[in-house]
mmCIF file of N, CA, C and O in Angstrom:
data_model
loop_
_atom_site.group_PDB
_atom_site.id
_atom_site.type_symbol
_atom_site.label_atom_id
_atom_site.label_comp_id
_atom_site.label_asym_id
_atom_site.label_seq_id
_atom_site.Cartn_x
_atom_site.Cartn_y
_atom_site.Cartn_z
ATOM 1 N N LEU I 1 4.439 -2.500 0.817
ATOM 2 C CA LEU I 1 3.040 -2.324 0.615
ATOM 3 C C LEU I 1 2.501 -3.230 -0.578
ATOM 4 O O LEU I 1 1.419 -3.523 -0.586
ATOM 5 N N TYR I 2 3.428 -3.373 -1.577
ATOM 6 C CA TYR I 2 3.026 -4.148 -2.707
ATOM 7 C C TYR I 2 2.644 -5.494 -2.173
ATOM 8 O O TYR I 2 1.550 -6.096 -2.628
ATOM 9 N N ARG I 3 3.396 -6.096 -1.393
ATOM 10 C CA ARG I 3 3.166 -7.450 -0.913
ATOM 11 C C ARG I 3 1.885 -7.538 -0.033
ATOM 12 O O ARG I 3 1.184 -8.571 -0.132
ATOM 13 N N PHE I 4 1.584 -6.538 0.684
ATOM 14 C CA PHE I 4 0.258 -6.399 1.341
ATOM 15 C C PHE I 4 -0.848 -6.541 0.375
ATOM 16 O O PHE I 4 -1.719 -7.301 0.537
ATOM 17 N N HIS I 5 -0.873 -5.693 -0.682
ATOM 18 C CA HIS I 5 -1.927 -5.680 -1.622
ATOM 19 C C HIS I 5 -1.876 -7.012 -2.427
ATOM 20 O O HIS I 5 -2.984 -7.560 -2.721
ATOM 21 N N TYR I 6 -0.671 -7.589 -2.707
ATOM 22 C CA TYR I 6 -0.654 -8.915 -3.289
ATOM 23 C C TYR I 6 -1.404 -9.981 -2.483
ATOM 24 O O TYR I 6 -2.126 -10.797 -2.905
ATOM 25 N N SER I 7 -1.145 -9.897 -1.075
ATOM 26 C CA SER I 7 -1.663 -10.792 -0.271
ATOM 27 C C SER I 7 -3.226 -10.686 -0.169
ATOM 28 O O SER I 7 -3.911 -11.754 -0.098
ATOM 29 N N VAL I 8 -3.672 -9.483 -0.320
ATOM 30 C CA VAL I 8 -5.151 -9.281 -0.341
ATOM 31 C C VAL I 8 -5.742 -10.015 -1.582
ATOM 32 O O VAL I 8 -6.782 -10.661 -1.462
ATOM 33 N N THR I 9 -5.060 -9.857 -2.737
ATOM 34 C CA THR I 9 -5.505 -10.570 -3.876
ATOM 35 C C THR I 9 -5.567 -12.109 -3.700
ATOM 36 O O THR I 9 -6.511 -12.783 -4.087
ATOM 37 N N ARG I 10 -4.609 -12.663 -2.939
ATOM 38 C CA ARG I 10 -4.589 -14.040 -2.673
ATOM 39 C C ARG I 10 -5.711 -14.477 -1.731
ATOM 40 O O ARG I 10 -6.279 -15.514 -1.948
ATOM 41 N N LEU I 11 -5.931 -13.588 -0.686
ATOM 42 C CA LEU I 11 -7.061 -13.879 0.184
ATOM 43 C C LEU I 11 -8.371 -13.836 -0.465
ATOM 44 O O LEU I 11 -9.342 -14.436 0.022
ATOM 45 N N SER I 12 -8.507 -13.204 -1.618
ATOM 46 C CA SER I 12 -9.796 -13.142 -2.371
ATOM 47 C C SER I 12 -10.171 -14.400 -2.964
ATOM 48 O O SER I 12 -11.261 -14.623 -3.309
ATOM 49 N N ARG I 13 -9.142 -15.357 -3.061
ATOM 50 C CA ARG I 13 -9.375 -16.619 -3.620
ATOM 51 C C ARG I 13 -9.845 -16.667 -5.071
ATOM 52 O O ARG I 13 -10.531 -17.564 -5.553
ATOM 53 N N ASN I 14 -9.408 -15.489 -5.711
ATOM 54 C CA ASN I 14 -9.747 -15.354 -7.148
ATOM 55 C C ASN I 14 -8.469 -15.312 -7.907
ATOM 56 O O ASN I 14 -7.802 -14.286 -7.935
ATOM 57 N N PRO I 15 -7.976 -16.477 -8.432
ATOM 58 C CA PRO I 15 -6.681 -16.525 -9.129
ATOM 59 C C PRO I 15 -6.583 -15.600 -10.303
ATOM 60 O O PRO I 15 -5.454 -15.020 -10.463
ATOM 61 N N ALA I 16 -7.643 -15.261 -10.963
ATOM 62 C CA ALA I 16 -7.592 -14.291 -12.073
ATOM 63 C C ALA I 16 -7.160 -12.937 -11.547
ATOM 64 O O ALA I 16 -6.304 -12.227 -12.080
ATOM 65 N N TYR I 17 -7.725 -12.486 -10.381
ATOM 66 C CA TYR I 17 -7.420 -11.243 -9.799
ATOM 67 C C TYR I 17 -5.912 -11.206 -9.454
ATOM 68 O O TYR I 17 -5.223 -10.226 -9.752
ATOM 69 N N THR I 18 -5.392 -12.228 -8.879
ATOM 70 C CA THR I 18 -3.931 -12.365 -8.476
ATOM 71 C C THR I 18 -3.044 -12.296 -9.710
ATOM 72 O O THR I 18 -2.046 -11.536 -9.712
ATOM 73 N N ILE I 19 -3.445 -13.003 -10.734
ATOM 74 C CA ILE I 19 -2.645 -12.989 -11.988
ATOM 75 C C ILE I 19 -2.584 -11.695 -12.624
ATOM 76 O O ILE I 19 -1.510 -11.133 -13.018
ATOM 77 N N VAL I 20 -3.733 -10.976 -12.757
ATOM 78 C CA VAL I 20 -3.706 -9.627 -13.301
ATOM 79 C C VAL I 20 -2.962 -8.678 -12.452
ATOM 80 O O VAL I 20 -2.163 -7.955 -12.995
ATOM 81 N N PHE I 21 -3.085 -8.755 -11.148
ATOM 82 C CA PHE I 21 -2.337 -7.863 -10.269
ATOM 83 C C PHE I 21 -0.801 -8.148 -10.401
ATOM 84 O O PHE I 21 -0.059 -7.102 -10.592
ATOM 85 N N GLN I 22 -0.403 -9.312 -10.566
ATOM 86 C CA GLN I 22 1.043 -9.617 -10.701
ATOM 87 C C GLN I 22 1.516 -9.101 -12.103
ATOM 88 O O GLN I 22 2.617 -8.784 -12.143
ATOM 89 N N SER I 23 0.670 -9.101 -13.026
ATOM 90 C CA SER I 23 1.160 -8.697 -14.361
ATOM 91 C C SER I 23 1.440 -7.150 -14.433
ATOM 92 O O SER I 23 2.206 -6.711 -15.283
ATOM 93 N N PHE I 24 0.920 -6.445 -13.435
ATOM 94 C CA PHE I 24 1.240 -5.040 -13.343
ATOM 95 C C PHE I 24 2.222 -4.700 -12.160
ATOM 96 O O PHE I 24 2.198 -3.637 -11.716
ATOM 97 N N GLU I 25 2.951 -5.692 -11.675
ATOM 98 C CA GLU I 25 3.825 -5.485 -10.530
ATOM 99 C C GLU I 25 4.774 -4.319 -10.641
ATOM 100 O O GLU I 25 4.728 -3.442 -9.755
ATOM 101 N N LEU I 26 5.463 -4.187 -11.789
ATOM 102 C CA LEU I 26 6.407 -2.988 -11.832
ATOM 103 C C LEU I 26 5.619 -1.661 -11.825
ATOM 104 O O LEU I 26 6.018 -0.717 -11.109
ATOM 105 N N VAL I 27 4.604 -1.599 -12.568
ATOM 106 C CA VAL I 27 3.757 -0.392 -12.529
ATOM 107 C C VAL I 27 3.244 -0.048 -11.169
ATOM 108 O O VAL I 27 3.323 1.077 -10.564
ATOM 109 N N LEU I 28 2.675 -1.111 -10.436
ATOM 110 C CA LEU I 28 2.128 -0.901 -9.134
ATOM 111 C C LEU I 28 3.190 -0.510 -8.085
ATOM 112 O O LEU I 28 3.011 0.322 -7.291
ATOM 113 N N ARG I 29 4.320 -1.211 -8.185
ATOM 114 C CA ARG I 29 5.401 -0.834 -7.235
ATOM 115 C C ARG I 29 5.843 0.606 -7.471
ATOM 116 O O ARG I 29 6.042 1.413 -6.471
ATOM 117 N N ASN I 30 5.920 1.085 -8.721
ATOM 118 C CA ASN I 30 6.247 2.435 -8.962
ATOM 119 C C ASN I 30 5.247 3.410 -8.425
ATOM 120 O O ASN I 30 5.557 4.461 -7.954
ATOM 121 N N MET I 31 3.979 3.091 -8.639
ATOM 122 C CA MET I 31 2.842 3.947 -8.138
ATOM 123 C C MET I 31 2.827 4.005 -6.554
ATOM 124 O O MET I 31 2.750 5.056 -6.054
ATOM 125 N N ILE I 32 3.035 2.867 -6.046
ATOM 126 C CA ILE I 32 3.092 2.897 -4.516
ATOM 127 C C ILE I 32 4.262 3.651 -4.061
ATOM 128 O O ILE I 32 4.167 4.450 -3.079
ATOM 129 N N GLU I 33 5.460 3.518 -4.625
ATOM 130 C CA GLU I 33 6.647 4.321 -4.237
ATOM 131 C C GLU I 33 6.367 5.845 -4.455
ATOM 132 O O GLU I 33 6.695 6.576 -3.485
ATOM 133 N N ALA I 34 5.798 6.182 -5.599
ATOM 134 C CA ALA I 34 5.447 7.567 -5.874
ATOM 135 C C ALA I 34 4.537 8.146 -4.798
ATOM 136 O O ALA I 34 4.701 9.221 -4.280
ATOM 137 N N HIS I 35 3.512 7.407 -4.481
ATOM 138 C CA HIS I 35 2.463 7.902 -3.589
ATOM 139 C C HIS I 35 3.134 8.089 -2.130
ATOM 140 O O HIS I 35 2.945 9.018 -1.492
ATOM 141 N N TYR I 36 3.689 7.000 -1.715
ATOM 142 C CA TYR I 36 4.244 7.018 -0.283
ATOM 143 C C TYR I 36 5.549 7.653 -0.050
ATOM 144 O O TYR I 36 6.013 7.718 1.075
ATOM 145 N N SER I 37 6.134 8.171 -1.131
ATOM 146 C CA SER I 37 7.315 8.945 -0.979
ATOM 147 C C SER I 37 6.983 10.207 -0.224
ATOM 148 O O SER I 37 7.827 11.001 0.311
ATOM 149 N N ASP I 38 5.730 10.702 -0.362
ATOM 150 C CA ASP I 38 5.254 11.797 0.336
ATOM 151 C C ASP I 38 4.786 11.334 1.725
ATOM 152 O O ASP I 38 3.748 10.650 1.847
ATOM 153 N N HIS I 39 5.612 11.631 2.722
ATOM 154 C CA HIS I 39 5.443 11.061 4.086
ATOM 155 C C HIS I 39 4.082 11.436 4.673
ATOM 156 O O HIS I 39 3.524 10.718 5.504
ATOM 157 N N ARG I 40 3.496 12.639 4.247
ATOM 158 C CA ARG I 40 2.186 13.022 4.795
ATOM 159 C C ARG I 40 1.175 12.022 4.255
ATOM 160 O O ARG I 40 0.228 11.652 5.032
ATOM 161 N N GLU I 41 1.295 11.593 3.008
ATOM 162 C CA GLU I 41 0.332 10.605 2.500
ATOM 163 C C GLU I 41 0.451 9.260 3.251
ATOM 164 O O GLU I 41 -0.558 8.662 3.479
ATOM 165 N N LEU I 42 1.690 8.887 3.495
ATOM 166 C CA LEU I 42 1.958 7.638 4.199
ATOM 167 C C LEU I 42 1.300 7.757 5.655
ATOM 168 O O LEU I 42 0.532 6.694 6.065
ATOM 169 N N GLU I 43 1.514 8.799 6.345
ATOM 170 C CA GLU I 43 0.941 8.951 7.650
ATOM 171 C C GLU I 43 -0.595 8.890 7.594
ATOM 172 O O GLU I 43 -1.220 8.470 8.542
ATOM 173 N N LYS I 44 -1.223 9.467 6.577
ATOM 174 C CA LYS I 44 -2.693 9.450 6.455
ATOM 175 C C LYS I 44 -3.162 7.982 6.200
ATOM 176 O O LYS I 44 -4.244 7.653 6.640
ATOM 177 N N CYS I 45 -2.438 7.205 5.386
ATOM 178 C CA CYS I 45 -2.935 5.925 5.002
ATOM 179 C C CYS I 45 -2.547 4.759 5.876
ATOM 180 O O CYS I 45 -3.290 3.772 5.980
ATOM 181 N N LEU I 46 -1.431 4.844 6.647
ATOM 182 C CA LEU I 46 -1.099 3.750 7.501
ATOM 183 C C LEU I 46 -2.163 3.315 8.528
ATOM 184 O O LEU I 46 -2.395 2.096 8.629
ATOM 185 N N PRO I 47 -2.952 4.207 9.186
ATOM 186 C CA PRO I 47 -4.026 3.764 10.085
ATOM 187 C C PRO I 47 -5.079 2.931 9.309
ATOM 188 O O PRO I 47 -5.616 1.993 9.783
ATOM 189 N N LEU I 48 -5.348 3.298 8.051
ATOM 190 C CA LEU I 48 -6.241 2.535 7.195
ATOM 191 C C LEU I 48 -5.758 1.123 6.928
ATOM 192 O O LEU I 48 -6.601 0.150 6.897
ATOM 193 N N TYR I 49 -4.494 0.948 6.716
ATOM 194 C CA TYR I 49 -3.951 -0.325 6.564
ATOM 195 C C TYR I 49 -4.134 -1.192 7.801
ATOM 196 O O TYR I 49 -4.460 -2.421 7.745
ATOM 197 N N GLY I 50 -3.923 -0.641 8.945
ATOM 198 C CA GLY I 50 -4.178 -1.328 10.238
ATOM 199 C C GLY I 50 -5.657 -1.697 10.386
ATOM 200 O O GLY I 50 -5.921 -2.882 10.810
ATOM 201 N N ARG I 51 -6.511 -0.783 10.012
ATOM 202 C CA ARG I 51 -7.923 -1.113 10.179
ATOM 203 C C ARG I 51 -8.317 -2.213 9.158
ATOM 204 O O ARG I 51 -9.125 -3.055 9.459
ATOM 205 N N LEU I 52 -7.782 -2.119 7.924
ATOM 206 C CA LEU I 52 -8.075 -3.136 6.891
ATOM 207 C C LEU I 52 -7.606 -4.534 7.403
ATOM 208 O O LEU I 52 -8.353 -5.458 7.354
ATOM 209 N N ALA I 53 -6.424 -4.556 7.898
ATOM 210 C CA ALA I 53 -5.825 -5.898 8.441
ATOM 211 C C ALA I 53 -6.793 -6.401 9.487
ATOM 212 O O ALA I 53 -7.061 -7.586 9.566
ATOM 213 N N ASP I 54 -7.185 -5.548 10.430
ATOM 214 C CA ASP I 54 -8.082 -5.938 11.514
ATOM 215 C C ASP I 54 -9.316 -6.463 11.014
ATOM 216 O O ASP I 54 -9.846 -7.564 11.470
ATOM 217 N N ALA I 55 -10.028 -5.743 10.094
ATOM 218 C CA ALA I 55 -11.242 -6.217 9.522
ATOM 219 C C ALA I 55 -11.126 -7.495 8.890
ATOM 220 O O ALA I 55 -12.005 -8.396 8.925
ATOM 221 N N MET I 56 -10.003 -7.717 8.091
ATOM 222 C CA MET I 56 -9.810 -8.956 7.414
ATOM 223 C C MET I 56 -9.642 -10.139 8.389
ATOM 224 O O MET I 56 -10.164 -11.203 8.233
ATOM 225 N N ARG I 57 -8.834 -9.898 9.450
ATOM 226 C CA ARG I 57 -8.682 -10.872 10.507
ATOM 227 C C ARG I 57 -9.985 -11.243 11.151
ATOM 228 O O ARG I 57 -10.197 -12.516 11.418
ATOM 229 N N LYS I 58 -10.918 -10.293 11.266
ATOM 230 C CA LYS I 58 -12.199 -10.656 11.822
ATOM 231 C C LYS I 58 -13.207 -11.194 10.895
ATOM 232 O O LYS I 58 -14.263 -11.518 11.321
ATOM 233 N N GLY I 59 -12.788 -11.230 9.652
ATOM 234 C CA GLY I 59 -13.730 -11.769 8.613
ATOM 235 C C GLY I 59 -14.829 -10.771 8.232
ATOM 236 O O GLY I 59 -15.794 -11.211 7.692
ATOM 237 N N ASN I 60 -14.629 -9.511 8.469
ATOM 238 C CA ASN I 60 -15.652 -8.468 8.201
ATOM 239 C C ASN I 60 -15.354 -7.986 6.687
ATOM 240 O O ASN I 60 -14.695 -7.036 6.569
ATOM 241 N N ALA I 61 -16.147 -8.655 5.780
ATOM 242 C CA ALA I 61 -15.909 -8.299 4.401
ATOM 243 C C ALA I 61 -16.361 -6.804 4.145
ATOM 244 O O ALA I 61 -15.717 -6.142 3.300
ATOM 245 N N GLU I 62 -17.459 -6.352 4.677
ATOM 246 C CA GLU I 62 -17.845 -5.045 4.413
ATOM 247 C C GLU I 62 -16.899 -3.952 4.822
ATOM 248 O O GLU I 62 -16.618 -3.050 4.111
ATOM 249 N N LYS I 63 -16.331 -4.116 6.070
ATOM 250 C CA LYS I 63 -15.349 -3.153 6.510
ATOM 251 C C LYS I 63 -14.079 -3.277 5.705
ATOM 252 O O LYS I 63 -13.435 -2.288 5.428
ATOM 253 N N SER I 64 -13.679 -4.524 5.358
ATOM 254 C CA SER I 64 -12.468 -4.734 4.466
ATOM 255 C C SER I 64 -12.610 -3.990 3.204
ATOM 256 O O SER I 64 -11.772 -3.261 2.811
ATOM 257 N N ASP I 65 -13.829 -4.080 2.549
ATOM 258 C CA ASP I 65 -14.068 -3.397 1.296
ATOM 259 C C ASP I 65 -14.025 -1.877 1.462
ATOM 260 O O ASP I 65 -13.396 -1.175 0.711
ATOM 261 N N GLU I 66 -14.602 -1.443 2.647
ATOM 262 C CA GLU I 66 -14.594 -0.070 2.844
ATOM 263 C C GLU I 66 -13.147 0.629 2.964
ATOM 264 O O GLU I 66 -12.822 1.631 2.417
ATOM 265 N N TYR I 67 -12.352 -0.094 3.844
ATOM 266 C CA TYR I 67 -11.024 0.391 4.032
ATOM 267 C C TYR I 67 -10.089 0.267 2.856
ATOM 268 O O TYR I 67 -9.411 1.277 2.497
ATOM 269 N N LEU I 68 -10.312 -0.794 2.050
ATOM 270 C CA LEU I 68 -9.475 -0.908 0.884
ATOM 271 C C LEU I 68 -9.824 0.155 -0.175
ATOM 272 O O LEU I 68 -9.041 0.762 -0.840
ATOM 273 N N LEU I 69 -11.198 0.354 -0.288
ATOM 274 C CA LEU I 69 -11.654 1.442 -1.217
ATOM 275 C C LEU I 69 -11.065 2.765 -0.858
ATOM 276 O O LEU I 69 -10.692 3.536 -1.623
ATOM 277 N N ARG I 70 -11.038 3.107 0.446
ATOM 278 C CA ARG I 70 -10.567 4.318 0.890
ATOM 279 C C ARG I 70 -9.018 4.475 0.570
ATOM 280 O O ARG I 70 -8.588 5.570 0.211
ATOM 281 N N ILE I 71 -8.336 3.385 0.778
ATOM 282 C CA ILE I 71 -6.884 3.412 0.522
ATOM 283 C C ILE I 71 -6.620 3.659 -1.021
ATOM 284 O O ILE I 71 -5.842 4.426 -1.358
ATOM 285 N N LEU I 72 -7.407 2.939 -1.809
ATOM 286 C CA LEU I 72 -7.181 2.992 -3.280
ATOM 287 C C LEU I 72 -7.671 4.373 -3.814
ATOM 288 O O LEU I 72 -6.978 4.945 -4.687
ATOM 289 N N THR I 73 -8.671 4.935 -3.228
ATOM 290 C CA THR I 73 -9.197 6.215 -3.622
ATOM 291 C C THR I 73 -8.150 7.362 -3.288
ATOM 292 O O THR I 73 -7.905 8.101 -4.036
ATOM 293 N N MET I 74 -7.598 7.205 -2.102
ATOM 294 C CA MET I 74 -6.616 8.174 -1.638
ATOM 295 C C MET I 74 -5.419 8.147 -2.554
ATOM 296 O O MET I 74 -4.830 9.154 -2.965
ATOM 297 N N ALA I 75 -4.937 6.933 -2.924
ATOM 298 C CA ALA I 75 -3.841 6.754 -3.904
ATOM 299 C C ALA I 75 -4.137 7.338 -5.248
ATOM 300 O O ALA I 75 -3.354 8.077 -5.890
ATOM 301 N N SER I 76 -5.304 7.067 -5.735
ATOM 302 C CA SER I 76 -5.745 7.560 -7.096
ATOM 303 C C SER I 76 -5.860 9.040 -7.062
ATOM 304 O O SER I 76 -5.398 9.671 -7.996
ATOM 305 N N ASP I 77 -6.436 9.682 -6.013
ATOM 306 C CA ASP I 77 -6.601 11.102 -5.872
ATOM 307 C C ASP I 77 -5.182 11.739 -5.925
ATOM 308 O O ASP I 77 -4.967 12.753 -6.638
ATOM 309 N N TYR I 78 -4.301 11.179 -5.117
ATOM 310 C CA TYR I 78 -3.012 11.759 -5.036
ATOM 311 C C TYR I 78 -2.205 11.720 -6.312
ATOM 312 O O TYR I 78 -1.596 12.686 -6.791
ATOM 313 N N LEU I 79 -2.240 10.458 -6.908
ATOM 314 C CA LEU I 79 -1.453 10.343 -8.170
ATOM 315 C C LEU I 79 -2.103 11.037 -9.298
ATOM 316 O O LEU I 79 -1.397 11.707 -10.131
ATOM 317 N N GLY I 80 -3.467 11.271 -9.367
ATOM 318 C CA GLY I 80 -4.066 12.139 -10.352
ATOM 319 C C GLY I 80 -3.625 13.545 -10.166
ATOM 320 O O GLY I 80 -3.390 14.290 -11.131
ATOM 321 N N TYR I 81 -3.632 14.063 -8.828
ATOM 322 C CA TYR I 81 -3.206 15.423 -8.600
ATOM 323 C C TYR I 81 -1.719 15.613 -9.127
ATOM 324 O O TYR I 81 -1.360 16.627 -9.748
ATOM 325 N N MET I 82 -0.888 14.682 -8.813
ATOM 326 C CA MET I 82 0.565 14.760 -9.205
ATOM 327 C C MET I 82 0.669 14.844 -10.724
ATOM 328 O O MET I 82 1.446 15.536 -11.366
ATOM 329 N N LEU I 83 -0.129 14.004 -11.426
ATOM 330 C CA LEU I 83 -0.083 14.023 -12.875
ATOM 331 C C LEU I 83 -0.582 15.296 -13.546
ATOM 332 O O LEU I 83 0.045 15.854 -14.422
ATOM 333 N N ARG I 84 -1.658 15.891 -12.988
ATOM 334 C CA ARG I 84 -2.134 17.226 -13.485
ATOM 335 C C ARG I 84 -1.225 18.278 -13.164
ATOM 336 O O ARG I 84 -1.029 19.121 -13.898
ATOM 337 N N ARG I 85 -0.542 18.192 -12.060
ATOM 338 C CA ARG I 85 0.444 19.246 -11.598
ATOM 339 C C ARG I 85 1.723 19.287 -12.592
ATOM 340 O O ARG I 85 2.225 20.276 -12.851
ATOM 341 N N GLU I 86 2.091 18.085 -13.132
ATOM 342 C CA GLU I 86 3.215 17.998 -14.008
ATOM 343 C C GLU I 86 2.851 18.550 -15.416
ATOM 344 O O GLU I 86 3.770 18.931 -16.148
ATOM 345 N N ASN I 87 1.620 18.539 -15.745
ATOM 346 C CA ASN I 87 1.244 19.079 -17.155
ATOM 347 C C ASN I 87 0.874 20.477 -17.127
ATOM 348 O O ASN I 87 0.732 21.353 -16.606
#
C-alpha cells in the first residue's frame, strides 16, 4: 500500500509532495503495517482503495479527494486509538 500512496503523489504532478512523502518512507511503511496488521481495518479500507482507484481512472478529482481523505482519516483514527491505548 505504500507504493499505492506513493503513486498517488506522483499522479498529483507536485514533485515537492512526492519528495516529502519519500522522505518519510520508513515511518509511513511502519504506520501502514501497524494499521493493516489488524485485518478488520484492512477489510474496512480495501473497498475504499478500489473506489479511489476507480475515481482516479475516471479523472474524478472530487471523488478521489473524498476517498483518499476517508482512507487517511481511518488510518489516523486507528493509530491515534492505538497510541492512547498504550499510554
